[in-house]
PDB file of C-alpha atoms in Angstrom:
ATOM      1  CA  MET A   1     186.431  41.451  12.440  1.00 38.00           C
ATOM      2  CA  PHE A   2     183.596  40.359   9.571  1.00 39.00           C
ATOM      3  CA  ILE A   3     184.332  37.206   8.072  1.00 38.00           C
ATOM      4  CA  ALA A   4     182.222  35.161   5.447  1.00 40.00           C
ATOM      5  CA  GLN A   5     182.327  31.719   5.963  1.00 37.00           C
ATOM      6  CA  ASP A   6     183.250  31.065   2.117  1.00 38.00           C
ATOM      7  CA  HIS A   7     185.795  32.612   1.959  1.00 36.00           C
ATOM      8  CA  PRO A   8     188.287  31.613   5.387  1.00 35.00           C
ATOM      9  CA  VAL A   9     191.222  33.712   6.709  1.00 34.00           C
ATOM     10  CA  THR A  10     193.076  33.735   9.590  1.00 31.00           C
ATOM     11  CA  THR A  11     192.813  36.565  12.281  1.00 33.00           C
ATOM     12  CA  SER A  12     195.873  35.916  13.401  1.00 30.00           C
ATOM     13  CA  SER A  13     197.871  37.096  10.537  1.00 32.00           C
ATOM     14  CA  ALA A  14     195.011  38.260   8.260  1.00 39.00           C
ATOM     15  CA  GLN A  15     195.895  36.287   5.720  1.00 44.00           C
ATOM     16  CA  LEU A  16     193.491  36.245   3.031  1.00 49.00           C
ATOM     17  CA  CYS A  17     192.173  32.571   1.673  1.00 55.00           C
ATOM     18  CA  GLU A  18     193.838  30.422  -0.916  1.00 59.00           C
ATOM     19  CA  THR A  19     191.248  31.354  -3.492  1.00 60.00           C
ATOM     20  CA  CYS A  20     191.589  34.893  -3.295  1.00 60.00           C
ATOM     21  CA  ARG A  21     195.396  34.963  -2.856  1.00 63.00           C
ATOM     22  CA  LEU A  22     195.340  32.987  -6.059  1.00 68.00           C
ATOM     23  CA  ILE A  23     193.001  35.337  -7.950  1.00 66.00           C
ATOM     24  CA  GLU A  24     194.700  38.926  -6.564  1.00 66.00           C
ATOM     25  CA  ALA A  25     198.425  37.184  -7.868  1.00 72.00           C
ATOM     26  CA  ARG A  26     197.003  36.413 -11.338  1.00 76.00           C
ATOM     27  CA  GLU A  27     195.047  39.988 -11.693  1.00 72.00           C
ATOM     28  CA  PRO A  28     197.294  42.664  -9.868  1.00 64.00           C
ATOM     29  CA  HIS A  29     194.249  44.918 -11.163  1.00 62.00           C
ATOM     30  CA  GLN A  30     191.971  42.786  -8.608  1.00 59.00           C
ATOM     31  CA  ARG A  31     194.339  43.878  -5.243  1.00 54.00           C
ATOM     32  CA  ARG A  32     191.804  45.173  -3.120  1.00 57.00           C
ATOM     33  CA  LEU A  33     188.679  42.575  -3.742  1.00 56.00           C
ATOM     34  CA  ALA A  34     188.903  40.446  -0.848  1.00 57.00           C
ATOM     35  CA  GLU A  35     189.608  42.888   1.599  1.00 58.00           C
ATOM     36  CA  TRP A  36     186.602  43.113   2.753  1.00 56.00           C
ATOM     37  CA  ALA A  37     188.037  40.087   5.055  1.00 60.00           C
ATOM     38  CA  HIS A  38     189.908  42.423   6.791  1.00 70.00           C
ATOM     39  CA  LEU A  39     187.195  45.058   7.212  1.00 80.00           C
ATOM     40  CA  GLU A  40     186.055  45.704  11.000  1.00 85.00           C
ATOM     41  CA  ILE A  41     182.367  46.504  10.675  1.00 87.00           C
ATOM     42  CA  THR A  42     182.104  47.809  14.180  1.00 89.00           C
ATOM     43  CA  THR A  43     184.563  50.946  12.217  1.00 91.00           C
ATOM     44  CA  GLN A  44     182.440  53.440  10.389  1.00 92.00           C
ATOM     45  CA  HIS A  45     183.029  56.836   9.504  1.00 93.00           C
ATOM     46  CA  PRO A  46     181.160  60.201   8.976  1.00 92.00           C
ATOM     47  CA  PRO A  47     182.118  60.636   5.331  1.00 92.00           C
ATOM     48  CA  GLU A  48     183.868  63.546   5.363  1.00 92.00           C
ATOM     49  CA  THR A  49     186.349  62.245   8.218  1.00 92.00           C
ATOM     50  CA  ALA A  50     186.332  58.452   5.964  1.00 92.00           C
ATOM     51  CA  PRO A  51     189.980  57.418   5.486  1.00 90.00           C
ATOM     52  CA  GLU A  52     190.865  57.765   1.429  1.00 89.00           C
ATOM     53  CA  HIS A  53     192.527  54.280   1.096  1.00 84.00           C
ATOM     54  CA  GLY A  54     191.291  50.790   1.489  1.00 83.00           C
ATOM     55  CA  LEU A  55     187.636  49.443   1.945  1.00 87.00           C
ATOM     56  CA  VAL A  56     186.142  51.644   4.357  1.00 91.00           C
ATOM     57  CA  LEU A  57     182.793  51.920   5.937  1.00 94.00           C
ATOM     58  CA  ALA A  58     181.430  55.372   5.776  1.00 95.00           C
ATOM     59  CA  THR A  59     177.997  56.672   7.436  1.00 94.00           C
ATOM     60  CA  HIS A  60     174.998  58.991   6.780  1.00 90.00           C
ATOM     61  CA  PRO A  61     173.294  59.028   9.361  1.00 84.00           C
ATOM     62  CA  PRO A  62     169.323  59.869   9.437  1.00 81.00           C
ATOM     63  CA  THR A  63     168.927  64.057   9.388  1.00 75.00           C
ATOM     64  CA  ALA A  64     166.671  65.808  11.452  1.00 70.00           C
ATOM     65  CA  GLY A  65     162.960  64.626  10.183  1.00 66.00           C
ATOM     66  CA  VAL A  66     163.807  61.609   8.738  1.00 70.00           C
ATOM     67  CA  LEU A  67     164.041  57.931   9.488  1.00 76.00           C
ATOM     68  CA  THR A  68     166.421  56.647   7.248  1.00 84.00           C
ATOM     69  CA  GLY A  69     170.036  56.616   7.263  1.00 89.00           C
ATOM     70  CA  ARG A  70     172.728  55.126   4.928  1.00 93.00           C
ATOM     71  CA  ILE A  71     175.919  53.305   5.260  1.00 95.00           C
ATOM     72  CA  GLU A  72     178.192  53.161   2.322  1.00 96.00           C
ATOM     73  CA  LEU A  73     181.159  51.017   1.349  1.00 94.00           C
ATOM     74  CA  ARG A  74     183.791  52.680   0.197  1.00 93.00           C
ATOM     75  CA  LEU A  75     187.505  51.506  -1.931  1.00 89.00           C
ATOM     76  CA  ASP A  76     190.059  53.966  -2.310  1.00 87.00           C
ATOM     77  CA  ASN A  77     187.126  56.735  -1.938  1.00 90.00           C
ATOM     78  CA  SER A  78     184.994  55.336  -4.271  1.00 92.00           C
ATOM     79  CA  PRO A  79     181.444  54.022  -3.680  1.00 94.00           C
ATOM     80  CA  VAL A  80     181.076  50.366  -3.980  1.00 93.00           C
ATOM     81  CA  GLY A  81     178.254  49.493  -2.620  1.00 95.00           C
ATOM     82  CA  THR A  82     175.121  50.786  -0.447  1.00 95.00           C
ATOM     83  CA  VAL A  83     173.096  49.734   2.253  1.00 94.00           C
ATOM     84  CA  THR A  84     170.237  52.122   3.328  1.00 92.00           C
ATOM     85  CA  ILE A  85     168.014  51.446   7.068  1.00 91.00           C
ATOM     86  CA  THR A  86     164.662  52.646   8.509  1.00 88.00           C
ATOM     87  CA  CYS A  87     164.711  52.543  12.065  1.00 86.00           C
ATOM     88  CA  CYS A  88     162.259  53.980  14.906  1.00 85.00           C
ATOM     89  CA  PRO A  89     164.067  54.365  18.101  1.00 84.00           C
ATOM     90  CA  ALA A  90     160.878  54.657  19.958  1.00 85.00           C
ATOM     91  CA  CYS A  91     159.684  50.921  18.602  1.00 85.00           C
ATOM     92  CA  ARG A  92     163.363  49.511  18.688  1.00 86.00           C
ATOM     93  CA  THR A  93     162.770  48.806  15.149  1.00 87.00           C
ATOM     94  CA  ALA A  94     164.759  48.843  11.981  1.00 88.00           C
ATOM     95  CA  ILE A  95     164.134  47.733   8.665  1.00 86.00           C
ATOM     96  CA  LEU A  96     166.992  47.420   5.731  1.00 87.00           C
ATOM     97  CA  ASP A  97     165.208  48.945   3.091  1.00 87.00           C
ATOM     98  CA  TYR A  98     168.067  48.456   0.935  1.00 88.00           C
ATOM     99  CA  VAL A  99     171.336  46.964  -0.363  1.00 90.00           C
ATOM    100  CA  HIS A 100     173.243  47.669  -3.773  1.00 91.00           C
ATOM    101  CA  VAL A 101     177.033  46.811  -4.616  1.00 92.00           C
ATOM    102  CA  ALA A 102     178.205  47.160  -8.083  1.00 93.00           C
ATOM    103  CA  ALA A 103     178.291  44.938 -10.457  1.00 90.00           C
ATOM    104  CA  GLU A 104     181.774  44.651 -10.698  1.00 87.00           C
ATOM    105  CA  TYR A 105     182.093  43.498  -6.951  1.00 86.00           C
ATOM    106  CA  ARG A 106     179.172  41.257  -6.095  1.00 84.00           C
ATOM    107  CA  ARG A 107     179.724  37.590  -4.744  1.00 79.00           C
ATOM    108  CA  LEU A 108     182.884  39.299  -3.287  1.00 79.00           C
ATOM    109  CA  GLY A 109     180.861  39.302   0.434  1.00 82.00           C
ATOM    110  CA  TYR A 110     180.195  43.217   0.198  1.00 87.00           C
ATOM    111  CA  GLY A 111     176.488  42.850   0.464  1.00 88.00           C
ATOM    112  CA  ARG A 112     176.987  40.469   3.826  1.00 86.00           C
ATOM    113  CA  ALA A 113     179.304  43.090   5.205  1.00 88.00           C
ATOM    114  CA  LEU A 114     177.229  45.447   4.722  1.00 91.00           C
ATOM    115  CA  VAL A 115     174.042  43.766   6.433  1.00 90.00           C
ATOM    116  CA  ALA A 116     176.792  43.174   9.450  1.00 89.00           C
ATOM    117  CA  ALA A 117     177.612  46.984   9.062  1.00 91.00           C
ATOM    118  CA  ALA A 118     173.929  47.847   9.678  1.00 91.00           C
ATOM    119  CA  ARG A 119     173.060  45.472  12.452  1.00 88.00           C
ATOM    120  CA  VAL A 120     176.080  46.647  14.791  1.00 89.00           C
ATOM    121  CA  ARG A 121     174.798  50.497  14.404  1.00 88.00           C
ATOM    122  CA  MET A 122     171.432  49.258  16.346  1.00 86.00           C
ATOM    123  CA  PRO A 123     172.226  46.257  18.332  1.00 86.00           C
ATOM    124  CA  GLY A 124     168.751  45.141  20.467  1.00 86.00           C
ATOM    125  CA  TYR A 125     166.314  46.480  17.637  1.00 87.00           C
ATOM    126  CA  THR A 126     163.679  44.204  15.772  1.00 85.00           C
ATOM    127  CA  TRP A 127     164.895  44.076  12.361  1.00 85.00           C
ATOM    128  CA  THR A 128     163.048  43.212   9.015  1.00 83.00           C
ATOM    129  CA  ALA A 129     163.830  43.293   5.076  1.00 81.00           C
ATOM    130  CA  PRO A 130     161.221  43.510   2.803  1.00 79.00           C
ATOM    131  CA  LEU A 131     161.490  40.868  -0.281  1.00 75.00           C
ATOM    132  CA  PRO A 132     163.095  42.851  -3.120  1.00 77.00           C
ATOM    133  CA  ALA A 133     162.023  42.917  -6.339  1.00 80.00           C
ATOM    134  CA  GLY A 134     164.166  41.366  -9.313  1.00 81.00           C
ATOM    135  CA  GLY A 135     166.219  38.006 -10.071  1.00 81.00           C
ATOM    136  CA  ILE A 136     169.705  39.947  -7.894  1.00 81.00           C
ATOM    137  CA  ALA A 137     167.902  41.274  -5.299  1.00 80.00           C
ATOM    138  CA  GLN A 138     165.974  37.774  -4.165  1.00 79.00           C
ATOM    139  CA  ALA A 139     168.526  35.734  -4.479  1.00 80.00           C
ATOM    140  CA  PHE A 140     171.023  38.070  -2.227  1.00 79.00           C
ATOM    141  CA  ARG A 141     167.925  38.375   0.055  1.00 76.00           C
ATOM    142  CA  ALA A 142     166.944  34.585   0.628  1.00 76.00           C
ATOM    143  CA  ARG A 143     170.949  34.021   1.993  1.00 76.00           C
ATOM    144  CA  VAL A 144     170.181  37.130   4.433  1.00 74.00           C
ATOM    145  CA  PRO A 145     168.311  35.967   7.056  1.00 70.00           C
ATOM    146  CA  TYR A 146     165.553  38.314   7.721  1.00 67.00           C
ATOM    147  CA  PRO A 147     161.959  38.178   8.433  1.00 62.00           C
ATOM    148  CA  ARG A 148     159.947  39.816   6.262  1.00 64.00           C
ATOM    149  CA  ALA A 149     158.806  43.555   6.697  1.00 60.00           C
ATOM    150  CA  ALA A 150     156.099  43.752   9.123  1.00 62.00           C
ATOM    151  CA  PRO A 151     153.497  47.034   8.725  1.00 65.00           C
ATOM    152  CA  PRO A 152     155.212  50.402   9.263  1.00 65.00           C
ATOM    153  CA  CYS A 153     155.167  51.374  12.580  1.00 71.00           C
ATOM    154  CA  VAL A 154     152.954  54.228  13.921  1.00 71.00           C
ATOM    155  CA  HIS A 155     156.002  56.472  14.214  1.00 67.00           C
ATOM    156  CA  ARG A 156     156.967  55.834  10.204  1.00 60.00           C
ATOM    157  CA  THR A 157     153.625  56.580   9.343  1.00 56.00           C
ATOM    158  CA  ALA A 158     152.969  59.892  10.874  1.00 52.00           C
ATOM    159  CA  SER A 159     156.223  61.093   9.655  1.00 51.00           C
ATOM    160  CA  ARG A 160     155.085  60.022   6.357  1.00 51.00           C
ATOM    161  CA  ASP A 161     151.662  62.277   6.863  1.00 45.00           C
ATOM    162  CA  ARG A 162     153.368  65.344   7.926  1.00 46.00           C
TER     163      ARG A 162
END
């Protein structure tokens, strides 16, 4: 279970932290904003078979001849965040290309959950992440412990030249 350190839950009873319970009690329309604390990041579904209720990870693997895949975070079947990953199985390298969370769902741990979900898809890979443009993206990237992007592997360069 993915649990961010600033939003603790007790895993034995799957209770939300006191802050999350208070927010959801005061504002019922915020009912699922803290559900990420219950998200099992290793459970990732193909988009066409993903559950339509709750917080769900839907994976879009790379298509033939492409090295970039995507993981989408859906809340009640509506996309609220996405992460794109470029990997090279031959070099066992992966690049965290892009992380996006809809503005109304930021600062809730969704971005960190997406990054963690990407990592569990490719264990044992060497990961890098480029330094993004824009203040919000840079602030998020500063909290994600990845080295800056390295030069692309020879396989990625060769596939781009075709």
